[in-house]
Coordinates of C-alpha atoms and ligand atoms in Angstrom, one line a residue:
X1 CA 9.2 62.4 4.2
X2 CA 11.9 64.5 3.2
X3 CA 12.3 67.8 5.6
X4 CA 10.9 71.2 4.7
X5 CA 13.1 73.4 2.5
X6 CA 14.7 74.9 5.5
X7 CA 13.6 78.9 6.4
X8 CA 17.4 80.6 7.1
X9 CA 17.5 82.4 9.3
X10 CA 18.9 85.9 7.9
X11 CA 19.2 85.9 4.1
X12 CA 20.4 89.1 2.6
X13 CA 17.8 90.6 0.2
X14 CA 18.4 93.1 -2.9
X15 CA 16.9 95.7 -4.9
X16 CA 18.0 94.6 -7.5
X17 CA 20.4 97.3 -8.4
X18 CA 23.6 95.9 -6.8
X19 CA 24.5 93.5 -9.8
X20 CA 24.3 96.6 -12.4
X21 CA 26.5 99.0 -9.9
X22 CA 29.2 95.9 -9.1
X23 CA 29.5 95.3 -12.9
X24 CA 30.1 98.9 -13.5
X25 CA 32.8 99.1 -10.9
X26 CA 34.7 96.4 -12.6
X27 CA 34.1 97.6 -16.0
X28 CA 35.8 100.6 -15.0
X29 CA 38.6 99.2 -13.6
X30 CA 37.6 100.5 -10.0
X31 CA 37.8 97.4 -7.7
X32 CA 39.9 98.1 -5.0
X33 CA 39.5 101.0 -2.1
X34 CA 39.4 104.1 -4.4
X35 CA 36.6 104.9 -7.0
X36 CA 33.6 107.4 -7.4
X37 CA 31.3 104.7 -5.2
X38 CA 32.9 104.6 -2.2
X39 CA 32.7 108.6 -1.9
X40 CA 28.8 108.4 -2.8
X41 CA 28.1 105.3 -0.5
X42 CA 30.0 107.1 2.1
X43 CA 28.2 110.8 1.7
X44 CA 24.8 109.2 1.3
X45 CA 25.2 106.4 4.1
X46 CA 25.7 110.3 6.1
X47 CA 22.6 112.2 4.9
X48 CA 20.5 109.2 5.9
X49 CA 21.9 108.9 9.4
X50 CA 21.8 112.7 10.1
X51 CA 25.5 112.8 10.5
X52 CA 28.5 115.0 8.8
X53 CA 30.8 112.5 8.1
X54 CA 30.6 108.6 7.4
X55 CA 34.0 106.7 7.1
X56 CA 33.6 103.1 5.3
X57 CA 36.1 100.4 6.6
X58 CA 36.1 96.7 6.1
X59 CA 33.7 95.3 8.7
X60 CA 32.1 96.1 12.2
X61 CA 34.6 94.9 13.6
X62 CA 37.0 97.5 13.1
X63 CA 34.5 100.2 12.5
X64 CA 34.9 99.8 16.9
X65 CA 38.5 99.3 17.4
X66 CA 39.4 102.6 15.2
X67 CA 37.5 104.9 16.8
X68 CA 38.9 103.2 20.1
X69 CA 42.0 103.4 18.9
X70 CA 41.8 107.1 17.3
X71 CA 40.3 108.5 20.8
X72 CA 43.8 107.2 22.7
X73 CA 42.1 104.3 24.4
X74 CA 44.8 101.9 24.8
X75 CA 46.7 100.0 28.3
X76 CA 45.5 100.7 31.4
X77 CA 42.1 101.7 30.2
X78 CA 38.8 100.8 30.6
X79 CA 35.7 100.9 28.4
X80 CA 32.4 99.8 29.5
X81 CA 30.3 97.3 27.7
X82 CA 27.1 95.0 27.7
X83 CA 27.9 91.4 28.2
X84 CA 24.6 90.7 25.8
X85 CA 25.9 91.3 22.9
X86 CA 28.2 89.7 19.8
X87 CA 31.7 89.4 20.8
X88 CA 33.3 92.0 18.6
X89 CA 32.0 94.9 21.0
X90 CA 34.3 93.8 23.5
X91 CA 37.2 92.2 22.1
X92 CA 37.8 95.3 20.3
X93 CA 38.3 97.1 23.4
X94 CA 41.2 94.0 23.8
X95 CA 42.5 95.0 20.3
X96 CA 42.8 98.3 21.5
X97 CA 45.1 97.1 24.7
X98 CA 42.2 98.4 27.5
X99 CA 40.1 96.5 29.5
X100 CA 36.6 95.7 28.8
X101 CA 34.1 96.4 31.8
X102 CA 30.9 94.0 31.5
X103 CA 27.9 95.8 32.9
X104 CA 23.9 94.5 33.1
X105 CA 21.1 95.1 30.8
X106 CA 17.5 96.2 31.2
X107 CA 15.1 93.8 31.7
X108 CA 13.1 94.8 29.2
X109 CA 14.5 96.3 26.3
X110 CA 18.3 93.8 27.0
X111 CA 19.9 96.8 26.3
X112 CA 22.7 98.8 28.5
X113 CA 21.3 100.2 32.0
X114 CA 22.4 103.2 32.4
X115 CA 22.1 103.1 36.5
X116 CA 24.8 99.5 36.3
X117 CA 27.3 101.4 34.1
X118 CA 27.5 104.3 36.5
X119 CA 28.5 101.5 39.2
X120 CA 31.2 100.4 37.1
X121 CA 33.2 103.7 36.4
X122 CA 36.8 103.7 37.8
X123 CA 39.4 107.0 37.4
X124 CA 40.1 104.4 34.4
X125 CA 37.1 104.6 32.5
X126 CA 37.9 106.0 29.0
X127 CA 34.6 105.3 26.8
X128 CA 31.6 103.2 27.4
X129 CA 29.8 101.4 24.1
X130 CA 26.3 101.1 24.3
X131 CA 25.0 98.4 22.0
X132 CA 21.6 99.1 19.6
X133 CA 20.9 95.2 20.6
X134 CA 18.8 93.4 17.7
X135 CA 17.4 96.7 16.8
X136 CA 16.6 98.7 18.9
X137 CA 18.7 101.9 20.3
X138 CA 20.2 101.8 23.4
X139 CA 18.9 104.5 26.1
X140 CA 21.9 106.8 25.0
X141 CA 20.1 110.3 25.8
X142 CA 19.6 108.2 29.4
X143 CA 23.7 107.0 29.6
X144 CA 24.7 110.8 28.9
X145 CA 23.0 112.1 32.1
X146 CA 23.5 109.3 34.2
X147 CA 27.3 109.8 33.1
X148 CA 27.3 114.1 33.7
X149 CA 25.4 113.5 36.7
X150 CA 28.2 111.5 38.2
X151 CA 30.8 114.0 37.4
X152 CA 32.0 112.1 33.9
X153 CA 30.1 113.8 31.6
X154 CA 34.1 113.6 29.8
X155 CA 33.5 109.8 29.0
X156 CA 33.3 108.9 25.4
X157 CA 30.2 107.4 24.2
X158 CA 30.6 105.2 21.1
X159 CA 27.2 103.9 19.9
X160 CA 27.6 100.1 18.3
X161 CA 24.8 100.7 15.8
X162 CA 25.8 97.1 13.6
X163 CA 22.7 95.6 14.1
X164 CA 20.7 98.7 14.1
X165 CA 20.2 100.5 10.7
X166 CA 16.7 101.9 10.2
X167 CA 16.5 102.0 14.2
X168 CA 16.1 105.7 15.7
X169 CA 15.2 107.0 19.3
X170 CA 13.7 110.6 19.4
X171 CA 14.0 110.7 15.9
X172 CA 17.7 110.9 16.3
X173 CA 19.1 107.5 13.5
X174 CA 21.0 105.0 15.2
X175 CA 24.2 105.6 14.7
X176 CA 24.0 110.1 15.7
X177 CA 23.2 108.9 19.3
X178 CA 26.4 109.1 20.6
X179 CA 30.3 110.9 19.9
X180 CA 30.7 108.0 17.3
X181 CA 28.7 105.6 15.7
X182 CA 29.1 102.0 14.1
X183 CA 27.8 99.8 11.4
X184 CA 28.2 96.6 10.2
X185 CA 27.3 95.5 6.9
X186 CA 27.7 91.7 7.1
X187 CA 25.9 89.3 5.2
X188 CA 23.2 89.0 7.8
X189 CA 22.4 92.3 9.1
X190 CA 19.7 94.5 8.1
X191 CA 22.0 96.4 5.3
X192 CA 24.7 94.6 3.4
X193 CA 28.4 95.0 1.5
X194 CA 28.9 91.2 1.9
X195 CA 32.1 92.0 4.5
X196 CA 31.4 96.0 5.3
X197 CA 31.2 98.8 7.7
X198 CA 31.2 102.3 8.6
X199 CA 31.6 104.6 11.2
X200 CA 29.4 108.0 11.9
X201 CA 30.1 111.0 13.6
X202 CA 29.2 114.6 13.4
X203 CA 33.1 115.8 15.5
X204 CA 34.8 116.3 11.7
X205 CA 38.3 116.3 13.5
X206 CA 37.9 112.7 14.5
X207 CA 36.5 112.0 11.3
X208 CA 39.6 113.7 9.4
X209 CA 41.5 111.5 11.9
X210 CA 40.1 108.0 11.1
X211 CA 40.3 108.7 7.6
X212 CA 44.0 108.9 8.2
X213 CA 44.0 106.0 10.3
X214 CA 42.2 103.7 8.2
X215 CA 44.5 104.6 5.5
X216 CA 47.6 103.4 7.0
X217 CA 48.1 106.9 8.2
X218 CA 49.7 108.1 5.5
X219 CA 48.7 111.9 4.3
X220 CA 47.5 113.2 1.5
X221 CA 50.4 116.0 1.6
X222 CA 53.3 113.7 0.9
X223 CA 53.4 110.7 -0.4
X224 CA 54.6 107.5 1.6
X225 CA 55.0 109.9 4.7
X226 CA 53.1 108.6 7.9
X227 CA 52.8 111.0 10.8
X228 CA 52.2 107.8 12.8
X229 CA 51.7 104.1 12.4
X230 CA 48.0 103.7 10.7
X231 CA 45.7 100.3 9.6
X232 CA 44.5 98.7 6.2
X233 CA 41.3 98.8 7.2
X234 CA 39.5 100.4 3.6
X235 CA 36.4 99.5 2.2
X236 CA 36.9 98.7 -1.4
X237 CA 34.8 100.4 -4.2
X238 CA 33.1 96.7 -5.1
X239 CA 31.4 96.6 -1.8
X240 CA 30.5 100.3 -1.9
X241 CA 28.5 99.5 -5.2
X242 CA 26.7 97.2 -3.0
X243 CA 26.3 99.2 -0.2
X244 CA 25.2 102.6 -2.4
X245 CA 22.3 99.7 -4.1
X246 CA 21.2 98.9 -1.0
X247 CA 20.9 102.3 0.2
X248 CA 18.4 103.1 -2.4
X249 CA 16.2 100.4 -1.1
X250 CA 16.5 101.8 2.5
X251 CA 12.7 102.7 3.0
X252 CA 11.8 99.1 1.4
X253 CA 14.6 97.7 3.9
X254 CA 13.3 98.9 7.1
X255 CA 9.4 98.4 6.2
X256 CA 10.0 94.7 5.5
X257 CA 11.6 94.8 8.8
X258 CA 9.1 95.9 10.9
X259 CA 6.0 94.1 9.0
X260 CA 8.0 90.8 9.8
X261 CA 8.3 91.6 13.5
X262 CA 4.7 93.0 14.0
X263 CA 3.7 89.5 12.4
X264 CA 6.0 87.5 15.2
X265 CA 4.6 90.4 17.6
X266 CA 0.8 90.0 16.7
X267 CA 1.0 86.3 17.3
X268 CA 3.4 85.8 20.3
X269 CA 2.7 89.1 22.3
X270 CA -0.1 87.0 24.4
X271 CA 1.0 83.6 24.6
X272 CA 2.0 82.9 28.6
X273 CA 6.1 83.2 29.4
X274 CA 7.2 84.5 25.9
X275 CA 8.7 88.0 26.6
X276 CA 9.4 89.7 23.5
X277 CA 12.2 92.8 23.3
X278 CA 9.9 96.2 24.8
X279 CA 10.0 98.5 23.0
X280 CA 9.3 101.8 25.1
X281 CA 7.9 105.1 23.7
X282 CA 10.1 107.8 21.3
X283 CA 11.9 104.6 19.8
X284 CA 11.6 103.4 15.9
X285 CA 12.5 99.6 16.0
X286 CA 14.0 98.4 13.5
X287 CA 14.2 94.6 14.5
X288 CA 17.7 93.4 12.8
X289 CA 16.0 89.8 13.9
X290 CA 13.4 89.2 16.6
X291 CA 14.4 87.8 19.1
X292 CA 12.2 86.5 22.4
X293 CA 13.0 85.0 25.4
X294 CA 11.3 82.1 26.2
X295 CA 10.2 81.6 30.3
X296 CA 9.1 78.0 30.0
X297 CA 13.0 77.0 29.5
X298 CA 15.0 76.1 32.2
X299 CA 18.1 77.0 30.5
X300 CA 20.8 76.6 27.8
X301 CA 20.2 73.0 27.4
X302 CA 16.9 73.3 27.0
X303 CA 16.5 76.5 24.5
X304 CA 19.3 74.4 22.1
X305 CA 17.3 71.2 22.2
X306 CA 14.2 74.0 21.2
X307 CA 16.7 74.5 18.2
X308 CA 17.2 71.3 17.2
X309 CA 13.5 70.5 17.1
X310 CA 12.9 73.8 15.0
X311 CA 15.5 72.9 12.6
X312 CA 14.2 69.7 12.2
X313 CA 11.0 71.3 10.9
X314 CA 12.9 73.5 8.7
X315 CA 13.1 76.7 10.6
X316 CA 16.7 78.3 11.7
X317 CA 16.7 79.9 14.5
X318 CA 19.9 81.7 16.6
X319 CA 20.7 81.5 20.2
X320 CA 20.8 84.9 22.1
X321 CA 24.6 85.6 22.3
X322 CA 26.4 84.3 24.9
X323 CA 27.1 86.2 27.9
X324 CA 30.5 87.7 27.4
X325 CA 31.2 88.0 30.8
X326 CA 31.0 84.5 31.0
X327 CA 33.2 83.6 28.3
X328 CA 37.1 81.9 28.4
X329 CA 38.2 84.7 25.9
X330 CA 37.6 87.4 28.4
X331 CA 37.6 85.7 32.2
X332 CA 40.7 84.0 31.8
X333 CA 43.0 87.3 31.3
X334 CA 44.8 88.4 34.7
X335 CA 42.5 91.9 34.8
X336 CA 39.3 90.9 33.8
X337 CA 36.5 91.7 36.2
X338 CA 34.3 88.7 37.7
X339 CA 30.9 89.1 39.2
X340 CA 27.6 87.9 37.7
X341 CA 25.2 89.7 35.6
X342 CA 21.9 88.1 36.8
X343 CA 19.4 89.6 34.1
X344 CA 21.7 88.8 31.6
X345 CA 22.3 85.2 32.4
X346 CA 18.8 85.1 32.8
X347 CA 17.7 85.9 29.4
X348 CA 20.7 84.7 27.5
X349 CA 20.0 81.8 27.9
X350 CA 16.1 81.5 27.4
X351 CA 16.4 83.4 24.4
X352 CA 16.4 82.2 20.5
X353 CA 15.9 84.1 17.6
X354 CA 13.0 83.1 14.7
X355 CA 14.0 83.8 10.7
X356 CA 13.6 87.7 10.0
X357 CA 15.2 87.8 6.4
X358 CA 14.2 90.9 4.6
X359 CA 12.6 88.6 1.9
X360 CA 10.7 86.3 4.1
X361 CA 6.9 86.1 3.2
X362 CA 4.0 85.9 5.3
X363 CA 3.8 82.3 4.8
X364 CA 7.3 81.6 5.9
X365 CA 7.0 84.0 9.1
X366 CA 4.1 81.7 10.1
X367 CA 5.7 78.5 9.4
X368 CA 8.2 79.5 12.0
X369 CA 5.8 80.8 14.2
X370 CA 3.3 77.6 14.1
X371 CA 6.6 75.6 14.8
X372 CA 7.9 77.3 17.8
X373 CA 4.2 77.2 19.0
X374 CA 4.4 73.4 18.6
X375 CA 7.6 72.6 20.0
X376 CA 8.1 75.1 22.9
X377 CA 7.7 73.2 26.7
X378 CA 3.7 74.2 27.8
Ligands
LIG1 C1 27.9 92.1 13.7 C2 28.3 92.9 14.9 C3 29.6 93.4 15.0 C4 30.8 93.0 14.1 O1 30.6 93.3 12.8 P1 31.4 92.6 11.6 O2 31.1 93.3 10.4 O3 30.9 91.2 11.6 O4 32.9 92.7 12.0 C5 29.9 94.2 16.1 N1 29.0 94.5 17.0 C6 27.7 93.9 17.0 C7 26.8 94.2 18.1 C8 27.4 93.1 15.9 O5 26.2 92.5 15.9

């Protein structure tokens, strides 16, 4: 029998509107990183987060290692961040020339503990990047006053929101929580440019200052004059007229979102050694994928054999990321920190994420969850 047509795991899905905006761009000649839609994506990707400024760039990526790089972090420096989470939070702090600082995660929600990152600040510590893991906020308001009540109230905060639009604690958006927030608008995550990101703040000097940055610091006073060396790190207009499009679907966006996680939800919540994310009270999830961690696995080996045997029934799945305090990239450097993370090891490697596209329909979502059912150890 031939397989199932296979269930991906993350497909982007439209309203429908991003063809029409993309082919007006190009009618009018505006491809490239000027033109009237990157100015409206930007000042409505604001209103929605509850911030003054937005700055689009190219991806997540560097959404982080600008604002790193525009608040002086740089040799000598450290930034603390959670080893669960994609790679880009902390290599970024390598891109900037500082040193990233791997602290644990809550049990529960596997995102930053506050109580941990207070252990791990040194005279050095510049900023610390709290990650909005899978979808849901990191305890920011928590962070601040376990930072002021050890004396450093002075450390940046810069909130990596990419997997998080939609997502708000106290009512507050991801992406307001801390100084600076980030987005990423990859193919996969919740909103989409194809390649995309942005940055939020309310401080308008910093955002005045990454505008200049991104631009290959050059001012808008003189032409071809750079008051210091800058990026190429624009959005272009093409994936703004994307972006914008999507924007307009934003309350469709994050409502498909949560219906396909209280489906997964509804029908895991009871079964014995499946611990799904916790979601504790004054947060809006907005579950970029859902993700559960899986008890009955003794480990790495056994969660990617789990895989295999999903995928064989169709149904893509993702591996929680891989403990960055574990990987080559960052252990073998001469100043990188070793030590173990236990609750991080722990989950990272019983966990596996199910299908969560946008577009998925009930039928799928229960494909996936009647497969994980059947092949997961008893
Ligand atoms: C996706 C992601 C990024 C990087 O975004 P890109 O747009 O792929 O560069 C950074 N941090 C986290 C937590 C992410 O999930």
């Amino acid at each position: 029998m031939p397989p199932a047509k296979l269930i991906p795991i993350c497909a982007p899905h439209f309203t429908g509107l991003e063809a029409e905006y993309v082919a007006e761009a190009m009618r009018t000649g505006w491809i490239s990183s000027a033109g009237p839609f990157l100015a409206e994506f930007e000042a409505a990707f604001a209103r929605s987060i509850g911030v003054a400024r937005a700055e689009a760039v190219c991806n997540g990526t560097v959404a982080l290692h600008l604002v790193l790089h525009a608040i002086g972090v740089g040799p000598g420096d450290e930034v603390v961040v959670p080893s669960q989470t994609f790679a880009a939070t902390a290599s970024t702090v390598r891109h900037a020339g500082a040193t990233p600082v791997f602290a644990e995660i809550d049990r529960g929600t596997w995102t930053l503990d506050p109580a941990d990152v207070v252990k791990k600040l040194t005279a050095r510590t510049r900023a610390v990047v709290p990650v909005d893991l899978y979808g849901l906020c990191a305890d920011v308001p928590a962070l601040r006053a376990a930072l002021e009540a050890s004396g450093r109230g002075d450390v940046f905060v810069l909130e990596d929101a990419a997997e998080a639009f939609g997502a708000a604690l106290h009512g507050v958006r991801a992406g307001a929580l801390g100084d600076a927030g980030t987005f990423s608008f990859y193919g996969n995550k919740t909103l989409t440019t194809g390649e995309g990101g942005m940055i939020t703040t309310s401080r308008e000097d910093l955002a005045d200052r990454l505008r200049l940055l991104k631009n290959h610091g050059m001012t808008k006073q003189k032409r071809y004059f750079h008051p210091e060396v800058g990026f190429n790190y624009r959005m272009t207009n093409l994936q703004a007229a994307i972006g914008l499009a999507q924007l307009a679907g934003e309350a469709d966006l994050i409502a498909r979102k949560q219906r396909i996680h209280a489906r997964y939800r509804a029908a895991l919540a009871g079964e014995p050694g499946v611990a799904l994310q916790v979601v504790p009270p004054g947060h809006t999830f907005c579950p970029w994928i859902t993700m559960l961690v899986d008890e009955h696995l003794g480990g790495e080996a056994e969660r990617d054999a789990l895989m295999e045997r999903l995928l064989e029934r169709g149904i893509d799945s993702r591996p929680m990321f891989y403990p960055n305090h574990l990987l080559p990239a960052f252990t073998e450097q001469p100043d990188a920190a070793r030590g173990s993370l236990p609750v991080t090891e722990h989950v990272s490697f019983r966990g596996l994420a199910l299908p969560s596209g946008a577009g998925l329909t009930d039928d799928e979502i229960d494909r996936s969850i009647e497969a994980y059912l059947a092949e997961r150890p008893r």
